[in-house]
CSV table of C-alpha atoms and ligand atoms in Angstrom, one decimal:
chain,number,residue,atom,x,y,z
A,1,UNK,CA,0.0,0.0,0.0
A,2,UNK,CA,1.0,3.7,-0.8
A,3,UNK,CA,1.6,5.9,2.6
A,4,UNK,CA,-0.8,8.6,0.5
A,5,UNK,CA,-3.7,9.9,0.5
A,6,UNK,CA,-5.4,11.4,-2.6
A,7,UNK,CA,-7.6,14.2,-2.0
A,8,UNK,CA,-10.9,15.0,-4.5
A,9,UNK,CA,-11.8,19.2,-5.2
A,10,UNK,CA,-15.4,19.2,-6.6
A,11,UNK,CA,-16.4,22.0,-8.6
A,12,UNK,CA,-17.7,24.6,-6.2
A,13,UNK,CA,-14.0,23.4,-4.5
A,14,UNK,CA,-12.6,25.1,-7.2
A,15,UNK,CA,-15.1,27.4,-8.4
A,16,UNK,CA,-12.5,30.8,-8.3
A,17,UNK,CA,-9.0,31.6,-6.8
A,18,UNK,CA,-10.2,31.9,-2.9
A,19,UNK,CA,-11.9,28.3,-3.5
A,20,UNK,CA,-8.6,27.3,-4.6
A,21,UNK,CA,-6.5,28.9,-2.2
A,22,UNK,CA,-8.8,26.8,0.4
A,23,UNK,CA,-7.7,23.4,-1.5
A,24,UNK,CA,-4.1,24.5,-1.3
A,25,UNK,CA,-4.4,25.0,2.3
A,26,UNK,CA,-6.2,21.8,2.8
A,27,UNK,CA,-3.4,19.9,1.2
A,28,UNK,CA,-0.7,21.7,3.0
A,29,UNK,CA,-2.1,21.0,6.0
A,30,UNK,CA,-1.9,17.0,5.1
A,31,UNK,CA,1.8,16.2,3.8
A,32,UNK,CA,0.3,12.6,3.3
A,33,UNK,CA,-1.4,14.3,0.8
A,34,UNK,CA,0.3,13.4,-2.5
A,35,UNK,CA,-2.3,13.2,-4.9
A,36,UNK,CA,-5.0,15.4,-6.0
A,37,UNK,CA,-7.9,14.8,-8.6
A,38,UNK,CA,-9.6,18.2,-9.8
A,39,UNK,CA,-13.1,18.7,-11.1
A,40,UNK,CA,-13.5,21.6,-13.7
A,41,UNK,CA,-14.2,24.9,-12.5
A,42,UNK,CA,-18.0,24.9,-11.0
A,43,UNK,CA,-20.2,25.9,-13.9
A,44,UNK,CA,-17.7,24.9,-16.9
A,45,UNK,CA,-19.1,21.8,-17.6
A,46,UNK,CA,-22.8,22.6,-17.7
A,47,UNK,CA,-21.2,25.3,-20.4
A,48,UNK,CA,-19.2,22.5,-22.4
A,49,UNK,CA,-22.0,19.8,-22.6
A,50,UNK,CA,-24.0,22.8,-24.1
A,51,UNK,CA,-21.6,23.7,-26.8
A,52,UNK,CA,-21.7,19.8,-27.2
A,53,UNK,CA,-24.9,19.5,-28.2
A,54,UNK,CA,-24.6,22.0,-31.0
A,55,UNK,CA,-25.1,25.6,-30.7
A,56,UNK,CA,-26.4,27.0,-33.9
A,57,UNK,CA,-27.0,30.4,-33.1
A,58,UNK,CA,-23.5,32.4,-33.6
A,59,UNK,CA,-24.0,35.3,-30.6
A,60,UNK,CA,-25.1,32.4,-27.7
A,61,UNK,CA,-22.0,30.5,-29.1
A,62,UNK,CA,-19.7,33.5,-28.5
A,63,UNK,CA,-21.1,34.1,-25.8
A,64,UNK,CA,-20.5,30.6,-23.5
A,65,UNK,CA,-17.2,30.5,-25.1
A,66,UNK,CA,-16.3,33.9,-23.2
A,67,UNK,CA,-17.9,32.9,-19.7
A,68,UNK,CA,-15.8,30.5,-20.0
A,69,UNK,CA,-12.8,32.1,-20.7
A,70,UNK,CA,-14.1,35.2,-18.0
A,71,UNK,CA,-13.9,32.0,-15.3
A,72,UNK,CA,-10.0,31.1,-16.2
A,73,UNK,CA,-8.9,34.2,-16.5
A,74,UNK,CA,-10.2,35.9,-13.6
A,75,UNK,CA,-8.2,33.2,-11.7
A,76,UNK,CA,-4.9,33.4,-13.4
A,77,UNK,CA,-5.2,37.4,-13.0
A,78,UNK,CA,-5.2,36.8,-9.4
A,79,UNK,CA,-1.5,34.5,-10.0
A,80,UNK,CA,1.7,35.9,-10.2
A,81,UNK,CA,3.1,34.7,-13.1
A,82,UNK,CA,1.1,32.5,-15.5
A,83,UNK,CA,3.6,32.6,-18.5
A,84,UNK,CA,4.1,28.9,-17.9
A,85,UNK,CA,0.0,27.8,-18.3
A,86,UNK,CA,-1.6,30.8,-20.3
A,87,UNK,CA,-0.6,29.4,-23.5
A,88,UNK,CA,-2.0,26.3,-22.5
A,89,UNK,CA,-5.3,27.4,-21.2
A,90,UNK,CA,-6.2,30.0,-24.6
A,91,UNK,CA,-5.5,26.9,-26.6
A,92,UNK,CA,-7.8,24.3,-25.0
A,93,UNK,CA,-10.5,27.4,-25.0
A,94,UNK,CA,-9.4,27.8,-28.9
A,95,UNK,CA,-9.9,23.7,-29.3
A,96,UNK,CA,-13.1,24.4,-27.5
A,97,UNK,CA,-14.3,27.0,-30.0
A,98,UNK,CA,-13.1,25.0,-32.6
A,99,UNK,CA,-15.0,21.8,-31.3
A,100,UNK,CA,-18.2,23.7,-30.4
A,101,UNK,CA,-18.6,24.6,-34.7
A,102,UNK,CA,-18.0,21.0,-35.5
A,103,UNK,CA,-21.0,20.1,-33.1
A,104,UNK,CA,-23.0,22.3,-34.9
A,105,UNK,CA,-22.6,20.3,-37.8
A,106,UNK,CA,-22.7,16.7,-36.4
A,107,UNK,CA,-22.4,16.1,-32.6
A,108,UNK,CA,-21.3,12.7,-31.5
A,109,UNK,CA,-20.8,10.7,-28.1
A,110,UNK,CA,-17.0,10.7,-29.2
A,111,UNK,CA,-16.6,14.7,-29.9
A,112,UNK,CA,-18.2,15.7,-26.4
A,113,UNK,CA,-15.8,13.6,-24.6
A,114,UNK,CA,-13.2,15.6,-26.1
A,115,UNK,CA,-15.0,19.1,-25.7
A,116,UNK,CA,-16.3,18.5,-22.1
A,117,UNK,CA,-12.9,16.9,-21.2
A,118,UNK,CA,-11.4,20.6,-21.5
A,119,UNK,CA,-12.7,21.5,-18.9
A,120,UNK,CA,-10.6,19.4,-16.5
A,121,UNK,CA,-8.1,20.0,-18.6
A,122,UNK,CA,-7.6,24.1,-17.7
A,123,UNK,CA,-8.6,23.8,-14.1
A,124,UNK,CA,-5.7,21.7,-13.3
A,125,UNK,CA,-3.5,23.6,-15.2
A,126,UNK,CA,-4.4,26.7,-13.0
A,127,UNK,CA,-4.5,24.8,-9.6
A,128,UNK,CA,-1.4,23.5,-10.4
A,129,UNK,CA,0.2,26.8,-11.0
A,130,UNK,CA,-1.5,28.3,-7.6
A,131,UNK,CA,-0.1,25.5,-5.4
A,132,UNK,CA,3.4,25.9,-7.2
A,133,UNK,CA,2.9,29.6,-6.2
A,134,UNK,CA,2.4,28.8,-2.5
A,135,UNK,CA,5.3,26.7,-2.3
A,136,UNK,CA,4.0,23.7,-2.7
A,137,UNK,CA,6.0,21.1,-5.3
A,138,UNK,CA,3.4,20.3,-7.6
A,139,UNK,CA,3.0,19.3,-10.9
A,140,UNK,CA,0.5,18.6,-13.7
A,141,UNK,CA,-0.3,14.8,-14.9
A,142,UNK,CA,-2.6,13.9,-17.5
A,143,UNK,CA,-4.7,11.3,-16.4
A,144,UNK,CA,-5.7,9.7,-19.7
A,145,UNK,CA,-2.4,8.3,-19.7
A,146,UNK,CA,-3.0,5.9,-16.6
A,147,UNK,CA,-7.1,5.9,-16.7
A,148,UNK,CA,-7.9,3.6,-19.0
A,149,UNK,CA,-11.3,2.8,-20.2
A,150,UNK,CA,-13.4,1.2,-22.6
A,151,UNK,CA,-14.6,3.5,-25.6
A,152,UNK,CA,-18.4,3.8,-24.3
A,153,UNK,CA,-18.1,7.7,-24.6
A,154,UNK,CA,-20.4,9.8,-22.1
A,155,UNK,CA,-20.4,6.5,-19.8
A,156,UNK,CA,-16.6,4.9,-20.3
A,157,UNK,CA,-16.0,1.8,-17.9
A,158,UNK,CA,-12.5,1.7,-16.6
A,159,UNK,CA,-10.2,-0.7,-17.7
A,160,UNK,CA,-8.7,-1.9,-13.8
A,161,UNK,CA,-6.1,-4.1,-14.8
A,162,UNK,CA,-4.7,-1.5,-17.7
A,163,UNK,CA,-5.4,1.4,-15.1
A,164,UNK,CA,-3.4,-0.4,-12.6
A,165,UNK,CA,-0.3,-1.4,-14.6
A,166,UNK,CA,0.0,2.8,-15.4
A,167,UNK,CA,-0.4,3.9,-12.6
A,168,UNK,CA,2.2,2.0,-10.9
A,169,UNK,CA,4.4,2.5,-13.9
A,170,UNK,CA,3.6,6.4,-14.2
A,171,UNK,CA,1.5,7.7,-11.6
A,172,UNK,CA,3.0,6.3,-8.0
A,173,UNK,CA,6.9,7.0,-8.7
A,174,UNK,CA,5.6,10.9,-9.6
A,175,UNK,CA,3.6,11.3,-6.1
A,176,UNK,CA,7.0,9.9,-4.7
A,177,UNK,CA,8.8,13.2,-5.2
A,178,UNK,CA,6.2,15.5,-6.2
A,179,UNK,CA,2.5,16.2,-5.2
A,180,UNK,CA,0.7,15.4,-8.5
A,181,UNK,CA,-2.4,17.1,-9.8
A,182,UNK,CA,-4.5,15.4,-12.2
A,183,UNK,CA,-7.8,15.6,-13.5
A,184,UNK,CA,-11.1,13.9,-12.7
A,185,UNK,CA,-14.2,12.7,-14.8
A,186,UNK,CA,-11.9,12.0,-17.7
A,187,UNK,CA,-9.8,9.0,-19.1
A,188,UNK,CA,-8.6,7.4,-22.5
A,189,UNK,CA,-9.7,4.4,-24.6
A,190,UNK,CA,-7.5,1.8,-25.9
A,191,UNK,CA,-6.8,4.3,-28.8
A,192,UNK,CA,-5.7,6.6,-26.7
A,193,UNK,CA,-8.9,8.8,-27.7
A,194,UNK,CA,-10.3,10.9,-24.3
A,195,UNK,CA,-13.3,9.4,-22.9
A,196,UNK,CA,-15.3,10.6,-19.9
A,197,UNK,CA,-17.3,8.7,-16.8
A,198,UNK,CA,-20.1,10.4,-17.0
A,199,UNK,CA,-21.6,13.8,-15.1
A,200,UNK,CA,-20.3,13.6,-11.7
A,201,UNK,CA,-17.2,11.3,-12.5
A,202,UNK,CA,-14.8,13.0,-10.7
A,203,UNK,CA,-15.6,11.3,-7.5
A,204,UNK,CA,-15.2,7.7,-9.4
A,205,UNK,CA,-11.8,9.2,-10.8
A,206,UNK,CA,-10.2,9.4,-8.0
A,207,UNK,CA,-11.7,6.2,-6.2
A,208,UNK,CA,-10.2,4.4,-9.1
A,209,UNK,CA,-7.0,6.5,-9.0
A,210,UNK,CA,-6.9,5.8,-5.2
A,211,UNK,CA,-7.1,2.0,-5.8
A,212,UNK,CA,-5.0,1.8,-8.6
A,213,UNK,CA,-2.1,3.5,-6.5
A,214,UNK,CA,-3.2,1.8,-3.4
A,215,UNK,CA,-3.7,4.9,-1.6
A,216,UNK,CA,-3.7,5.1,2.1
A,217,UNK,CA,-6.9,7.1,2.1
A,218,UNK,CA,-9.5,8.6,-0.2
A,219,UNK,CA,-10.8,12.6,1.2
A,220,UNK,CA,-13.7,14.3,-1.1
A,221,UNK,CA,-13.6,17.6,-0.5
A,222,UNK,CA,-17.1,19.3,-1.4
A,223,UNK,CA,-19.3,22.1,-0.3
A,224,UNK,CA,-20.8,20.4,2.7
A,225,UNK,CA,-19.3,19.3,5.6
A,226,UNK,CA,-19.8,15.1,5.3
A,227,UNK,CA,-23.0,13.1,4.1
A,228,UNK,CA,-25.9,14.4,5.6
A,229,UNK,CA,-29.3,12.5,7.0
A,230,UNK,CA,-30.3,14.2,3.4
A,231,UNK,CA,-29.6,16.3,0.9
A,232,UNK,CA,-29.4,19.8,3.3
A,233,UNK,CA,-30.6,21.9,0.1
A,234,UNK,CA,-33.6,20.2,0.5
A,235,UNK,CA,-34.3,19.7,4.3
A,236,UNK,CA,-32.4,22.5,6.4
A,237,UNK,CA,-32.6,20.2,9.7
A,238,UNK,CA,-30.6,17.4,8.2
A,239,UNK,CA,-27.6,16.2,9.9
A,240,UNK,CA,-23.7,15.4,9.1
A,241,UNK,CA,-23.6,11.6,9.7
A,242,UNK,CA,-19.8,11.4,11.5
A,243,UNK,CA,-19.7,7.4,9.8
A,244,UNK,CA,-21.5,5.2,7.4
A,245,UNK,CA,-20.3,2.0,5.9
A,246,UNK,CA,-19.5,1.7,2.5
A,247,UNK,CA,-22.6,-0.8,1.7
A,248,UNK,CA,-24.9,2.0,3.5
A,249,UNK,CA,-23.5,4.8,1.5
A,250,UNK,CA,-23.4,2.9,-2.1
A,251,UNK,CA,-26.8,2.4,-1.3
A,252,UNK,CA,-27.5,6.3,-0.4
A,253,UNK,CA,-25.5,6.8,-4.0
A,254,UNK,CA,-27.0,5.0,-6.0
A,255,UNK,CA,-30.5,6.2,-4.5
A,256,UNK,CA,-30.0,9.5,-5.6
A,257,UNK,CA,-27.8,11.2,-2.9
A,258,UNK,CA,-25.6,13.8,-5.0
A,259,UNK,CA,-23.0,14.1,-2.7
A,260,UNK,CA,-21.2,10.4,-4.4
A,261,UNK,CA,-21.3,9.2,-8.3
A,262,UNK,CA,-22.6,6.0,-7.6
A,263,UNK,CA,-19.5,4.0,-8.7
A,264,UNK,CA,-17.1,5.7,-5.9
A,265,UNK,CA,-17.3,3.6,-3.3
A,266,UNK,CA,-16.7,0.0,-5.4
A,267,UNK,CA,-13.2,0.8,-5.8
A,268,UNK,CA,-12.9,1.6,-2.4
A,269,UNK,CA,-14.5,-0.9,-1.1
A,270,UNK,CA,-11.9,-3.9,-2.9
A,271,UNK,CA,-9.3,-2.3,-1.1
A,272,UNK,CA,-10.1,-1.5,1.9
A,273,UNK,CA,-9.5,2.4,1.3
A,274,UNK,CA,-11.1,4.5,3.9
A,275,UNK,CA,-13.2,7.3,2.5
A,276,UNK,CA,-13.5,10.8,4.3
A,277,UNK,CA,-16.1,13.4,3.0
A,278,UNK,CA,-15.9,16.6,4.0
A,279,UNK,CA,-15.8,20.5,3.3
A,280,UNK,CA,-12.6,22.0,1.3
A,281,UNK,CA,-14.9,25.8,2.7
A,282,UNK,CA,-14.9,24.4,6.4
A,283,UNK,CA,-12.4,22.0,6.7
A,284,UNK,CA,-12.4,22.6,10.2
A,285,UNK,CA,-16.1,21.6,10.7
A,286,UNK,CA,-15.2,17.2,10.2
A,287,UNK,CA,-17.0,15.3,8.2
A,288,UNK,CA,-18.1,11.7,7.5
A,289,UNK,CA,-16.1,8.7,7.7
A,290,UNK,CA,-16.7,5.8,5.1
A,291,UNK,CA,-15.8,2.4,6.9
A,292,UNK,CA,-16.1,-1.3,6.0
A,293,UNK,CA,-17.8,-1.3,9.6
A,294,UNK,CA,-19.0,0.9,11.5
A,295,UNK,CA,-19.9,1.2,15.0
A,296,UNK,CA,-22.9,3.6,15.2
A,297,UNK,CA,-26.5,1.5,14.4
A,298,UNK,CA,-29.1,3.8,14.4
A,299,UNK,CA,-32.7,2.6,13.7
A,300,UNK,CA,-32.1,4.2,10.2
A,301,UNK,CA,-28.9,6.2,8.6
A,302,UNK,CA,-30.1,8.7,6.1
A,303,UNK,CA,-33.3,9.1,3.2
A,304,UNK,CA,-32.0,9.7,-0.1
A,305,UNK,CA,-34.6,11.1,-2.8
A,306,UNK,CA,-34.7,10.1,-6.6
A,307,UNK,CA,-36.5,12.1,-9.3
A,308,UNK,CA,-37.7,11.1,-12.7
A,309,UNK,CA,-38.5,7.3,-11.9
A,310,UNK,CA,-41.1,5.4,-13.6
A,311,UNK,CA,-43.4,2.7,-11.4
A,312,UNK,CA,-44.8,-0.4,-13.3
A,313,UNK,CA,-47.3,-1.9,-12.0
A,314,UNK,CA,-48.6,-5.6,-13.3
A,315,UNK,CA,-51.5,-7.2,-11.9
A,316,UNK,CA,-52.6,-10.6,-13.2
A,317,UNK,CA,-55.2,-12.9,-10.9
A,318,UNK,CA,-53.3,-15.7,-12.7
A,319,UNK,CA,-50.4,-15.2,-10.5
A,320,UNK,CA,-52.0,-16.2,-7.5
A,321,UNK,CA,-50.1,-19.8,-6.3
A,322,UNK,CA,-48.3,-19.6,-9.7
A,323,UNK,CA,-44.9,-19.9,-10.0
A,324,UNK,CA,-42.0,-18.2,-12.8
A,325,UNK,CA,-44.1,-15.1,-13.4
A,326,UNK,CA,-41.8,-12.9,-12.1
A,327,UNK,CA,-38.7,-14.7,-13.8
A,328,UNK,CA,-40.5,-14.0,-17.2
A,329,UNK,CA,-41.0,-10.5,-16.5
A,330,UNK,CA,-36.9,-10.1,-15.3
A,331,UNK,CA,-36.2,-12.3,-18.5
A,332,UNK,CA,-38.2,-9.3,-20.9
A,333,UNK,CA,-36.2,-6.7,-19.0
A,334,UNK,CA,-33.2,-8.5,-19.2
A,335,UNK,CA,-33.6,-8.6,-22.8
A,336,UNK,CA,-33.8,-4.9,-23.3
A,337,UNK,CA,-31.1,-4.5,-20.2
A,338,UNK,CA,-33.2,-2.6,-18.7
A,339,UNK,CA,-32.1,-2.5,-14.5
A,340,UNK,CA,-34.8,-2.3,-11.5
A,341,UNK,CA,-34.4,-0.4,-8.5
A,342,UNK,CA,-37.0,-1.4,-6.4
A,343,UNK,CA,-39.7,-4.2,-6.3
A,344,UNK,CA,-42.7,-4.8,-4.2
A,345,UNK,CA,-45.0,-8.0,-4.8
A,346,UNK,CA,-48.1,-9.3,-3.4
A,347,UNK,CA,-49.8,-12.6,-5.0
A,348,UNK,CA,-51.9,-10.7,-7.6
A,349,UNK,CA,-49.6,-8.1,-8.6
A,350,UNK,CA,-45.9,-6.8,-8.9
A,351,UNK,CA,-44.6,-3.1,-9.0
A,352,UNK,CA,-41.0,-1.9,-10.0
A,353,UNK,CA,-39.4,1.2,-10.7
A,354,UNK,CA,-37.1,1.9,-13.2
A,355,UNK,CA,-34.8,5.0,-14.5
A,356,UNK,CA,-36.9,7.3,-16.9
A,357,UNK,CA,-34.2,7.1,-19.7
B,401,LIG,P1,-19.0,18.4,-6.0
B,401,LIG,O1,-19.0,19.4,-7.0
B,401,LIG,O2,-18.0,18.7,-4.9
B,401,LIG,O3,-18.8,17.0,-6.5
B,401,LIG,P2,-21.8,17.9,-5.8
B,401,LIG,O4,-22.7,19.1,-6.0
B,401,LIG,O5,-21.7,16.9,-6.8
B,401,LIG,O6,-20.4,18.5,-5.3
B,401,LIG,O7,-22.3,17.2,-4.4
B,401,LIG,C1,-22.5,17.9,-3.2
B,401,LIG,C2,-24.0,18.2,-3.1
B,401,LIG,O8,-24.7,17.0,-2.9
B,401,LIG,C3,-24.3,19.0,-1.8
B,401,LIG,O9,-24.2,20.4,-2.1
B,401,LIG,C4,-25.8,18.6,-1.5
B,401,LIG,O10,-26.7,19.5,-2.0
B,401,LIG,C5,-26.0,17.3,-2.3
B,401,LIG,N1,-26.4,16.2,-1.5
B,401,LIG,C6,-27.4,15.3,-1.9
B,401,LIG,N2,-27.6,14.4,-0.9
B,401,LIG,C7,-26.8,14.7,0.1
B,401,LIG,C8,-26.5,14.1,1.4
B,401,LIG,N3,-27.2,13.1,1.9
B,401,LIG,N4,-25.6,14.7,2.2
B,401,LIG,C9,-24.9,15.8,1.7
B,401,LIG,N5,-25.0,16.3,0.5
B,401,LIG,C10,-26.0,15.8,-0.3
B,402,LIG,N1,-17.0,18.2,-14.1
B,402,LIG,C1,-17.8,17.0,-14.2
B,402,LIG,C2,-19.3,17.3,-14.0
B,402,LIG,O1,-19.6,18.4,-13.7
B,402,LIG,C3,-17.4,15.9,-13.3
B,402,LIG,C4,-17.4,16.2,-11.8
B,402,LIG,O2,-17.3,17.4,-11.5
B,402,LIG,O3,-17.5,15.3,-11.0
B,402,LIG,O4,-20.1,16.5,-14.2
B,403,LIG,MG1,-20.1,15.7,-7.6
């Protein structure tokens, strides 16, 4: 096992130069602390997935392409010297420009991976710069070359083994010497073309970069202080939960709680890695701790809530004593891979929800 940690900056973590500063100071506070994984700047995805889709009209086009640029540069005018990143930054906004025409003319799975991946891309390239400015001995990797995936663009699975093999070869002997920042949410196919892991990757990213360097420890850094009872924007009296086991929080995840992309804890999980959530604006305040056991039981942990679900309800008197009706209707929604969340039965009838995609 590595002796480091690697520590996860959602967007709103690094939403501007203060936000920023905070992560630097979070990370100096922590020399074990030798790995960093960086969302895009909060906002600049929402911006690129846009542009991905195609946007015809010339002025709105211009327009996203400078708030974009307005949100890097208003962070490298508050850095010293940015002669060693500005280059790099105008040019992924340039290839962003460029990209955001040819979606006006066909917009594919493959060509948003490559537009949305920019923003990663430039946030890490200024983070990088600000932590170098504090004192801190960082430096830029580029994740794609040790997250590999499969080419399933918008949704890539990661390839474990591959991801493994450069990481260790790559990745670990750079976080001996340096602290390494790298980006979330994005990898590279066999091909070497950019992929991504979906909206909300970031927090899988650096579950699977944790595991594949056998990190010490796995921190998320967000805008709330831990997982909460439920989701605080909703309910103003929920609670930080101080620990949760990884099987209750997967299940939080993948019920809708925002706070994880549903995948984090899985890598985690095979190896052990404790997981600490908490708040890159008030570190001070704690946070949760995710454990393979925990020893709090409470009669229940948390309520998640998950929108846009559709209920199915079959009813048939011929079920009543039968037997294999409910194998035939998994078998039809195995056929059209179609996954169930939840299931209730009585004899006469069967109810499931499913995804609204
Ligand atoms: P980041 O950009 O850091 O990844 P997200 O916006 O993806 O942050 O996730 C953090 C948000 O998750 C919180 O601001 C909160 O509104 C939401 N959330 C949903 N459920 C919970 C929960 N149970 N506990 C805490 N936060 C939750
Ligand atoms: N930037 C990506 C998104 O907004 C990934 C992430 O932040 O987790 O979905
Ligand atoms: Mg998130």
């Amino acid at each position: 096992m590595s002796a480091f940690n690697v520590a996860k900056f959602g967007g709103t973590s690094v939403a501007n130069f203060e936000a920023m500063s905070r992560c630097a100071e979070i990370i100096e506070n922590n020399p074990q602390t030798k790995l960093v994984v960086s969302s895009a700047c909060s906002g600049v995805t929402n911006i690129l997935v846009e542009l991905a889709n195609g946007v015809k009209d010339e002025t709105r086009r211009a327009e996203l392409i400078s708030k974009l640029r307005d949100i890097h540069t208003d962070i490298m005018s508050k850095l010293n010297d940015v002669s060693s990143i500005e280059a790099r930054v105008d040019a992924l906004i340039e290839k962003v420009a460029t990209l955001s025409e040819a979606a006006c003319i066909a917009a594919t799975p493959k060509l948003t991976d490559h537009l949305v991946a920019c923003g990663e891309r430039m946030s890490t390239h200024i983070l990088t710069r600000l932590m170098q400015e504090r004192g801190i001995d960082a430096v830029r990797f580029d994740i794609r070359e040790a997250l590999k995936t499969d080419s399933d663009y918008g949704k890539a699975e990661p390839n474990i083994e591959a991801t493994k093999a450069a990481a260790s070869e790559k990745l670990v002997p750079l976080c001996k010497q340096h602290v390494v920042v790298t980006q979330g949410f994005i990898g590279s196919d066999e091909d070497g073309e950019t992929t991504t892991l979906g909206r909300g990757g970031s927090d899988y990213s650096a579950a699977l970069v944790a595991e594949a360097v056998e990190a010490a420890g796995l921190e998320i850094w967000t805008d709330v202080p831990g997982i909460y009872t439920t989701d605080p924007r909703i309910a103003p009296n929920a609670r930080p939960i101080p620990e949760i086991s990884f099987s209750e929080a997967s299940e939080m995840a993948n019920f809708g709680a925002k706070i994880l992309h549903p995948s984090t804890l899985l890598p985690a999980l095979r190896h052990q890695i404790p997981v600490f959530v908490g708040s890159s604006k008030a570190p001070q305040e704690g946070g949760t701790w995710v454990r393979q056991t925990v020893e709090s039981a409470p009669l229940f942990r948390a309520l998640a809530l998950r929108n846009n679900q559709t209920m199915v309800t079959l009813r048939n008197p011929r079920m009543f004593q039968a037997y294999g009706f409910l194998a035939n209707v998994f078998t039809v929604l195995a056929k059209h891979k179609i996954s169930v969340d939840l299931v209730t039965t009585s004899e006469v009838s069967v109810s499931l929800t499913l995804d609204q995609n």
